Each structure stands twice: as C-alpha cells, then as structure tokens.
Amino acid sequence: MEISPFVVVSDAPGAVFPKGFLASGVSCDVRGQGHTNRLDMAVIYSQKPCVSASVYTRNAIVAAPVKWCREVRASGKPVHAIVANSGNANACTGPQGIEDNRAMARQIGEALQIDEGAVFVASTGRIGRVLPMNRIRGGIEVAVSQLGTEPAHGLAAADAILTSDTRRKVVGVEVRTNEGIIRIGGMAKGAGMIEPGMATMLAFITTDAKIAPERLQRLLQSSVDASFNAITVDGDMSTNDTVIVLANGASGVVVEDALETEFVAALNYVCERLARKIVGDGEKITKVVELRIAGAKSDAEAEKVARAVGNSLLVKSSWFGGDPNWGRILDAAGYSGAEIVEEQLTMAYRADDNAPPVLAFADSTGCDENLAQWKEIVARKEFIIELDLGLGEGAARLWASDLTEGYVNFNKAE
Amino acid sequence: MEISPFVVVSDAPGAVFPKGFLASGVSCDVRGQGHTNRLDMAVIYSQKPCVSASVYTRNAIVAAPVKWCREVRASGKPVHAIVANSGNANACTGPQGIEDNRAMARQIGEALQIDEGAVFVASTGRIGRVLPMNRIRGGIEVAVSQLGTEPAHGLAAADAILTSDTRRKVVGVEVRTNEGIIRIGGMAKGAGMIEPGMATMLAFITTDAKIAPERLQRLLQSSVDASFNAITVDGDMSTNDTVIVLANGASGVVVEDALETEFVAALNYVCERLARKIVGDGEKITKVVELRIAGAKSDAEAEKVARAVGNSLLVKSSWFGGDPNWGRILDAAGYSGAEIVEEQLTMAYRADDNAPPVLAFADSTGCDENLAQWKEIVARKEFIIELDLGLGEGAARLWASDLTEGYVNFNKAE
C-alpha cells in the first residue's frame, strides 16, 4: 500500500492555513465603478520574517509591481507581507506607476512597522491605467486593520484578487512528519490571458515550513514548470504573472534533504491544483482537454506540439462544438515546428485515465470505425488526447480549454 | 507624375484573363450533401506548354495533392493544367489519398492528351476523409468538357475552389510594354486557417508572359512573402496551402532583366490583392487591421511582434468590440519573443495612410488625452496600428482580422 506523503485539507482557507499567517480582503472600488461591495484589495502578513521564492512573467513588458517584486527578491532580505489589488494592473503606467507601487509597499510597511522592502506587491486588471491612489490608500488602511487568522480572512483575501474568475481558488495540504506538521496554503486568480510558459496569473502560497530560500526557489521553479506553465486558455501571457511563496518557519519543522521529497510532493500538488482551478475557470470555457504528447524528438519538441494544438483557434472551437475534428489537431501538430513524420504518428481520444485510448489516426489514415466513440468522449467536460509522434522519448502535458462565443463576447470590450 | 508600370483591369475574369488559358468550374457534390448546384471542381488548362512556379505550406503534415505538386515541380517538365476540388482536403488519407490524387491527374492527362506529370492537383476542405472518387471522376469529366476562354469560364473556376469564403476572389492586370501586352490573372480561396508565414489558402495565377522558370520561381517567392505570408485570420496554417503560377508565353513578350521590374510590380499587385481579399473575407470577420512594426532589431524580430499581436485572441476580440485596448497590444508585443524595451516603445493608431498617426503610448505611459480619437479609429472597418520599438531598423507589415463570436460558432462543428 502506498502512503500519501501529504494530506489534502478540503476546507483549508488558503493563505491563513499555515501557522502564523494573517490575511484580509477588503473593497476599495479600484475599478471606480461604485462597486463598493466587490473585494479588490488583499493583504497577507506574517509577523515572523519569511524567506521567499518567486517566479514572474517572461513578458518583455512587465508591470510596475513585477519590477518591484524582482527587486525585493534580489535583495535577499526577509519578507513579511504581500499586498495585492485587482481591477488595475499598474502596467504601462511609466514612472507614475513605479511611484504608486512603491507607495503601496511603503504604506504597508508603515502600518505594520516593517521595511517597505519586506513587502511584495501585485496588481491585476486592465493595462495602461494609473492606479486610483486615493482609493488604494484607503483600501490598504482598512485591509491592514482587518488582518486576521480566521478562515474568513483567508477567503476574503482569495476573493479580493479575482478579476474575471467565477470561482475562488484556494487549496491547503499538510505534510505530517515525525518532527511535526508542515502546512502549505495557496490562493490564485486566473481566468483571462492564461498561457503555458507563463500561465498568466497570480498565485500566493504560504507555508510554515522552515526552509532555506535557495532550496525553496529551486523547488518552486520546478513545481511551476509542471503546473502553472502547463495550462492554456488563450495563449496570451500577461505583464503581471506572479507566483510567490512565503515560508515563515512557524511549524518548527525544517525541510532539508531529509524532508525534501515530501515537501516537494505537497508543493507540486498545491501548484497543480491551483493551475487546474485556473484553467477550469478560464473565461467562458466549457471544457478542459488534457493533451499528452509522447514520442517526440525531445521534451521541447513535444511542448511545441502541445502548445500549437492547445492554442489553435480551430481546434479549440471544435472542442467547444463537441466535434471530434482530429484533422485540425494533426494540422496544428504539423505547423508546430516540431519534427513530425505523418507515417509515424498515432492519435487517440481517451475519456479518462481509467478508460482505454480510442484510436483516431494511425498508419497514415483515420480510424473512422471509431467515430461513435470519439463523439462520446469529446462530448465530456474533460477528456484526454494522446499524440504519439513515434520518433523519440520526448514528452509533454498541457491542459487546454476550449474557445467559446462567450469568450469573444466577454473580451470584445472591457 | 508617376506612371504606373501596370494597369488593373477591374472586371478581369481571373485565370482566363491572359491569352491561351481555358478554365471551367462545375459541380460534382464532393461534400456528398446533395448540393448539386454548388461548384466544387475547377480545371485550368493551356494548350501551349507552361513553365511554372509554386510555393507550398510549410506544415510538416501535408496533403496528398501537395506531395504530388512538389513532384511535378521537381520534375522541371512543362505543365499544362491545374485541377482543383473543394469540399475535401485529401489530407491524412494515407496511401489511398496518394492513389486518388494520382487518378485525378491521370484522368485530366488522358482527357486532354497530356502527361499526368503535366497536371498540378489541389484539394481543399475537411481533413481526414477519403475523396469520393466516383463523384470526383464524374466532375472531372464534365469540367474538361466545359473548358472555355469566356469570362464565365474563369469565374466558374474561381467559384469552384471556394469553401467557407463568402466572395469570389479574382484579379487581373496588364503590363503594357513596347513589345506588347503581358497579362496576369489570379484566383484564390481563403477564409479559415489563414496564417501568416503560411497563409493557408489556394491561389492560381496565370500569365501569358514568356519567362524562364527559375526567374518565375524567384519572383513568386518574393511576392508571396510580401502578400500571402503577411496575412492572418486565426494563426492556423493548413496542410494544403498552394500557390501556383503558370506562364504559357502566349503574349510573345519575353520577361528577362529588362522587363523584370515591371513584371514584378504587376505580380506583387496580383498577390497582394488576392491576399487582401482573403483576409478581408476571413471567417465571420468584421475588421482588417494593418500592423506596421518598425524599429525592431531585425525584420525577423519585427515579424515576431506583428504575429504575436495579430494572433492574440485578446487583441482580436477587442478589435471586434471596437475597444482601443492598447494594453493588450503591448502585452502581446512583450511576449512575442522579440527584444522590447518599454521605455523605447511608441504605439499609434491611424485611420489610413492619409491620416496622421494618433499616439497611444510613448515615454512609458499611455496618451489618454487621445482616447476619443482612438475610439473613432478602431470603430472603422479598416485601420492601421503602428508600433515603433525604437531599437533598430527591422520592420514588418501584417494584415490581421478580428475574432468574432461568429467565427467560433462557425467553426465549432463542420
């Protein structure tokens, strides 16, 4: 019997789940629409200093908060807090944006009596608009005053970072060790602009593990590659993508080589769950398709195929329509830039891991006799497509959403 | 006063416009839907042998007719005819597809008493279905019997290759030289799966110029790069893209170094007009946006930016909505992979070539004072976006369509 190295706590309230973390989520009408009951300002805080790890967008144009966070990370100093607003990305806002961002960190620092350089800042929303600093300042003041460790505090923080998301995204796990329990909590927002390789989103993860920052950074990078970087809604990657982990050591349990395996499994789970929640809540999507590419010349080639298929408008439109149009999938694989030999290629639909693969293409031709089965599978809300290039050992996995009329309608104007 | 090197003939009937070319377009119900009045089989024929030039999809998976055409081209032998069907792509159809394709060439060869290797074949439509050869054979037989030089013949051929196109696409120009008149005629189909770099489409161009095949191939490649390879509807590139030029020399006018400039201008015009017609008739589109990228480190970097912007779902959705959301455009430029320095970047909207550019972004910030003007410009059916990266001399131009709910609805099932 296999023993799970960690336990999922289904009602864990995100960031406040580990020991020593406080959070709050309040409303300050960042959008300027008079939606005074819509939460849009979140703070996460640990009185104990935290080591941190973080990963950012690879977009060449990054928002002011991303520039700030990179400096915080580069300083190597202990961190105490994250402040995040939704409704405005503070991107492409020039020197004013830099100054406003710093003002957010400074205000948190003064209110919590910590250095401004101990505060990560994140913003998400429309690009190109200056922050409404009067309302932001008011929001931060209230958010600090409402910090707490109750589940409601964690859930309010999780709600405050949502934009076009339709559902809150939180997760929590426990690693039960002989030295005590480590907890990891996570909250995220996604929805639009979700792209593999960047997974345009915010995710804040807290843990009470005691761990060295270099180790934490290495583990986070690997977790992110297998989770947030393996989802796609629309192929766009944002100016603001940010994943931050804060570790305050409050559990007293030290993660070194000894406990690394267990901690990694738990961290991977947290990242993968948040990523799945993001793609499953993509803007107006109706389906999530898991693409499994195998037999490529290399993992990088397999990933090219996965992204070409997962981002093809024609493929995504046909998923929306429940049409098993495998020709479009092969077409996208063909233009991915990866080496493909039509005669070596096989493709199969699969309802889930427990169901057998149903061949769609093999020996250079379609397996039309399986049409009825394909239709049943692609009618599901989730299914798997397996493509084996038959050329090598390279593999990749990508979760992709469909493309709906609702997506276009939703995004045609903000 | 500038003198145009060629004259556009507005009612030129496509392929039969130059001397010595016959054409026909007939109905044989390739789709098997009983649409017996929908034209779906085209033949173009020149009794005089032609030199040819051709360019094909760069997709790793190509349809049987593309494999065949590459062999015809590689043989270097004179060509007499093109046969093309719509309604079925004959792609991913294995050995049966190869055999069916050859049977099409052979039937044309026998009927017209030419070598089967003198016949180009093209197919367009759904991938992965075997051709209905009984109906195809009947269609070819009728098409050959109806060949003629009248405008109606050229227009029927142009109609027969359309799939989801809503409009016929033909063009004709004359180059008036001291030695006589050269004519160039063209017909094309596009609509779905239109992507720069591949411009998924069929285009057949005929000319009565006398020209060496190596010269014709060189000129065609360069024309294609600036036309069919500079449009995008959905970023997908097909298994069947084909551009063929047949030159039968019937005008008696020889194109060598002397007349090359004039001929090139005319050929460029023909390719560009057909390409513009294709993007302007993209599936369910409502707008065509010309992207002009300048100041990149290289032309290749500029093209990366143009394609990232022109294929961004968020950008295309906002065009559909008439929303001047320049933040999404900068975001797409940022993730294009090209070198971008936010501080160097300027972006402007422009109604057309005669209107001045209206700044949207400069000095790291948005030029919000121009909002009213942006809105007017993006409400147009066609407009221009200029992005200057400020880093070098690299430039690129791309015509891109918007993305509409109609596109998704149209493509969700075939």
mmCIF file of C-alpha atoms in Angstrom, chain A residues 58-63 67 91-96 126-130 192-193 198 233-240 283 308 311-328 330-336 338-343 345 361 363-366 368 403-414, chain B residues 58-63 67 91-96 126-130 192-193 198 233-240 283 308 311-328 330-336 338-343 345 361 363-366 368 403-414:
data_model
loop_
_atom_site.group_PDB
_atom_site.id
_atom_site.type_symbol
_atom_site.label_atom_id
_atom_site.label_comp_id
_atom_site.label_asym_id
_atom_site.label_seq_id
_atom_site.Cartn_x
_atom_site.Cartn_y
_atom_site.Cartn_z
ATOM 1 C CA ARG A 58 8.686 36.257 -19.078
ATOM 2 C CA ASN A 59 6.901 39.015 -20.969
ATOM 3 C CA ALA A 60 9.371 41.723 -22.059
ATOM 4 C CA ILE A 61 6.891 44.335 -20.857
ATOM 5 C CA VAL A 62 6.232 43.946 -17.159
ATOM 6 C CA ALA A 63 4.079 45.856 -14.744
ATOM 7 C CA LYS A 67 9.686 45.193 -11.294
ATOM 8 C CA ALA A 91 1.226 48.102 -16.201
ATOM 9 C CA CYS A 92 2.450 50.507 -18.912
ATOM 10 C CA THR A 93 1.988 53.330 -16.440
ATOM 11 C CA GLY A 94 5.534 54.710 -16.552
ATOM 12 C CA PRO A 95 7.261 56.489 -13.672
ATOM 13 C CA GLN A 96 3.885 57.244 -12.048
ATOM 14 C CA ARG A 126 -6.646 46.414 -17.100
ATOM 15 C CA ILE A 127 -3.287 47.524 -18.523
ATOM 16 C CA GLY A 128 -2.436 51.172 -19.090
ATOM 17 C CA ARG A 129 -4.367 52.981 -16.407
ATOM 18 C CA VAL A 130 -2.853 54.811 -13.479
ATOM 19 C CA GLY A 192 -8.140 35.562 -18.969
ATOM 20 C CA MET A 193 -4.676 35.709 -20.503
ATOM 21 C CA MET A 198 3.724 31.941 -18.487
ATOM 22 C CA VAL A 233 -6.747 29.244 -22.123
ATOM 23 C CA ASP A 234 -5.939 31.752 -24.823
ATOM 24 C CA GLY A 235 -2.220 31.750 -25.443
ATOM 25 C CA ASP A 236 -1.796 35.254 -24.108
ATOM 26 C CA MET A 237 0.714 35.836 -21.334
ATOM 27 C CA SER A 238 0.379 38.852 -19.149
ATOM 28 C CA THR A 239 2.577 41.670 -17.943
ATOM 29 C CA ASN A 240 1.802 40.753 -14.328
ATOM 30 C CA GLU A 283 -13.075 32.886 -19.350
ATOM 31 C CA ALA A 308 0.287 24.524 -31.114
ATOM 32 C CA ASN A 311 -3.722 27.261 -28.754
ATOM 33 C CA SER A 312 -5.235 26.544 -32.188
ATOM 34 C CA LEU A 313 -8.439 28.515 -32.603
ATOM 35 C CA LEU A 314 -9.835 25.911 -34.970
ATOM 36 C CA VAL A 315 -9.074 23.079 -32.555
ATOM 37 C CA LYS A 316 -10.491 24.976 -29.582
ATOM 38 C CA SER A 317 -13.625 25.957 -31.496
ATOM 39 C CA SER A 318 -14.251 22.331 -32.452
ATOM 40 C CA TRP A 319 -13.842 21.237 -28.817
ATOM 41 C CA PHE A 320 -16.479 23.781 -27.897
ATOM 42 C CA GLY A 321 -18.745 22.251 -30.523
ATOM 43 C CA GLY A 322 -18.036 18.680 -29.407
ATOM 44 C CA ASP A 323 -16.774 17.884 -32.902
ATOM 45 C CA PRO A 324 -14.082 15.154 -32.995
ATOM 46 C CA ASN A 325 -12.252 17.005 -35.766
ATOM 47 C CA TRP A 326 -8.899 15.224 -35.389
ATOM 48 C CA GLY A 327 -7.714 16.628 -38.743
ATOM 49 C CA ARG A 328 -7.371 20.059 -37.163
ATOM 50 C CA LEU A 330 -2.891 16.909 -36.753
ATOM 51 C CA ASP A 331 -2.771 20.114 -38.775
ATOM 52 C CA ALA A 332 -1.755 22.098 -35.677
ATOM 53 C CA ALA A 333 0.844 19.484 -34.736
ATOM 54 C CA GLY A 334 2.162 19.772 -38.276
ATOM 55 C CA TYR A 335 2.764 23.508 -38.090
ATOM 56 C CA SER A 336 4.135 23.461 -34.539
ATOM 57 C CA ALA A 338 8.416 20.101 -34.207
ATOM 58 C CA GLU A 339 9.655 17.245 -36.356
ATOM 59 C CA ILE A 340 6.662 15.165 -37.448
ATOM 60 C CA VAL A 341 6.518 12.192 -39.765
ATOM 61 C CA GLU A 342 2.928 11.552 -40.746
ATOM 62 C CA GLU A 343 3.513 7.816 -41.150
ATOM 63 C CA LEU A 345 2.066 9.462 -35.931
ATOM 64 C CA PHE A 361 -5.300 8.202 -36.561
ATOM 65 C CA ASP A 363 -0.848 4.171 -40.281
ATOM 66 C CA SER A 364 -1.393 7.472 -42.120
ATOM 67 C CA THR A 365 -5.171 7.212 -42.037
ATOM 68 C CA GLY A 366 -8.142 7.989 -39.875
ATOM 69 C CA ASP A 368 -13.287 6.165 -38.920
ATOM 70 C CA LEU A 403 -12.780 28.615 -27.153
ATOM 71 C CA THR A 404 -16.344 29.824 -26.889
ATOM 72 C CA GLU A 405 -18.510 32.550 -28.324
ATOM 73 C CA GLY A 406 -18.799 33.704 -24.725
ATOM 74 C CA TYR A 407 -15.039 34.280 -24.561
ATOM 75 C CA VAL A 408 -15.132 36.596 -27.557
ATOM 76 C CA ASN A 409 -18.201 38.403 -26.310
ATOM 77 C CA PHE A 410 -16.665 38.782 -22.866
ATOM 78 C CA ASN A 411 -13.380 40.153 -24.198
ATOM 79 C CA LYS A 412 -14.589 42.374 -27.000
ATOM 80 C CA ALA A 413 -14.694 45.327 -24.641
ATOM 81 C CA GLU A 414 -13.857 45.951 -21.033
ATOM 82 C CA ARG B 58 5.475 24.602 -44.502
ATOM 83 C CA ASN B 59 3.272 22.366 -42.361
ATOM 84 C CA ALA B 60 5.059 19.085 -41.544
ATOM 85 C CA ILE B 61 1.855 17.250 -42.398
ATOM 86 C CA VAL B 62 0.867 17.885 -45.999
ATOM 87 C CA ALA B 63 -1.991 16.660 -48.103
ATOM 88 C CA LYS B 67 3.124 15.917 -52.256
ATOM 89 C CA ALA B 91 -5.129 15.193 -46.266
ATOM 90 C CA CYS B 92 -4.268 12.499 -43.699
ATOM 91 C CA THR B 93 -5.743 9.957 -46.073
ATOM 92 C CA GLY B 94 -2.704 7.683 -46.390
ATOM 93 C CA PRO B 95 -1.859 5.583 -49.457
ATOM 94 C CA GLN B 96 -5.473 5.783 -50.645
ATOM 95 C CA ARG B 126 -12.107 18.858 -44.400
ATOM 96 C CA ILE B 127 -9.018 16.885 -43.411
ATOM 97 C CA GLY B 128 -9.078 13.135 -42.915
ATOM 98 C CA ARG B 129 -11.723 11.958 -45.327
ATOM 99 C CA VAL B 130 -11.124 9.854 -48.397
ATOM 100 C CA GLY B 192 -10.468 29.667 -42.468
ATOM 101 C CA MET B 193 -6.997 28.608 -41.402
ATOM 102 C CA MET B 198 1.756 30.067 -44.493
ATOM 103 C CA VAL B 233 -7.055 35.324 -39.604
ATOM 104 C CA ASP B 234 -6.626 32.646 -36.971
ATOM 105 C CA GLY B 235 -2.982 31.644 -36.824
ATOM 106 C CA ASP B 236 -3.666 28.189 -38.185
ATOM 107 C CA MET B 237 -1.766 27.045 -41.278
ATOM 108 C CA SER B 238 -3.158 24.276 -43.345
ATOM 109 C CA THR B 239 -1.951 21.011 -44.786
ATOM 110 C CA ASN B 240 -2.886 22.173 -48.293
ATOM 111 C CA GLU B 283 -14.415 33.545 -41.495
ATOM 112 C CA ALA B 308 2.059 37.883 -31.677
ATOM 113 C CA ASN B 311 -2.803 36.338 -33.449
ATOM 114 C CA SER B 312 -3.607 37.379 -29.878
ATOM 115 C CA LEU B 313 -7.147 36.317 -29.008
ATOM 116 C CA LEU B 314 -7.480 39.150 -26.531
ATOM 117 C CA VAL B 315 -6.317 41.724 -29.082
ATOM 118 C CA LYS B 316 -8.552 40.320 -31.817
ATOM 119 C CA SER B 317 -11.566 40.168 -29.505
ATOM 120 C CA SER B 318 -11.081 43.810 -28.526
ATOM 121 C CA TRP B 319 -10.866 44.824 -32.215
ATOM 122 C CA PHE B 320 -14.182 43.087 -32.737
ATOM 123 C CA GLY B 321 -15.604 45.112 -29.875
ATOM 124 C CA GLY B 322 -14.127 48.382 -31.163
ATOM 125 C CA ASP B 323 -12.262 48.774 -27.869
ATOM 126 C CA PRO B 324 -8.955 50.696 -28.175
ATOM 127 C CA ASN B 325 -7.324 48.376 -25.632
ATOM 128 C CA TRP B 326 -3.710 49.201 -26.465
ATOM 129 C CA GLY B 327 -2.525 47.499 -23.271
ATOM 130 C CA ARG B 328 -3.305 44.117 -24.803
ATOM 131 C CA LEU B 330 1.764 45.970 -25.846
ATOM 132 C CA ASP B 331 1.270 42.821 -23.798
ATOM 133 C CA ALA B 332 1.326 40.675 -26.953
ATOM 134 C CA ALA B 333 4.380 42.529 -28.264
ATOM 135 C CA GLY B 334 6.013 41.854 -24.928
ATOM 136 C CA TYR B 335 5.582 38.095 -25.116
ATOM 137 C CA SER B 336 6.444 37.833 -28.800
ATOM 138 C CA ALA B 338 11.384 39.949 -29.738
ATOM 139 C CA GLU B 339 13.600 42.320 -27.808
ATOM 140 C CA ILE B 340 11.428 45.114 -26.404
ATOM 141 C CA VAL B 341 12.377 47.977 -24.133
ATOM 142 C CA GLU B 342 9.238 49.537 -22.710
ATOM 143 C CA GLU B 343 10.858 52.972 -22.456
ATOM 144 C CA LEU B 345 8.364 51.863 -27.431
ATOM 145 C CA PHE B 361 1.744 55.023 -25.900
ATOM 146 C CA ASP B 363 7.541 57.656 -22.832
ATOM 147 C CA SER B 364 6.369 54.606 -20.894
ATOM 148 C CA THR B 365 2.827 55.864 -20.498
ATOM 149 C CA GLY B 366 -0.498 55.909 -22.255
ATOM 150 C CA ASP B 368 -5.044 59.065 -22.576
ATOM 151 C CA LEU B 403 -12.021 37.468 -33.871
ATOM 152 C CA THR B 404 -15.769 37.246 -33.656
ATOM 153 C CA GLU B 405 -18.376 35.167 -31.902
ATOM 154 C CA GLY B 406 -19.424 34.195 -35.413
ATOM 155 C CA TYR B 407 -16.003 32.648 -36.048
ATOM 156 C CA VAL B 408 -16.334 30.382 -33.038
ATOM 157 C CA ASN B 409 -19.903 29.467 -33.846
ATOM 158 C CA PHE B 410 -18.970 28.763 -37.454
ATOM 159 C CA ASN B 411 -16.034 26.538 -36.527
ATOM 160 C CA LYS B 412 -17.414 24.686 -33.558
ATOM 161 C CA ALA B 413 -18.621 21.913 -35.829
ATOM 162 C CA GLU B 414 -18.439 21.149 -39.502
#
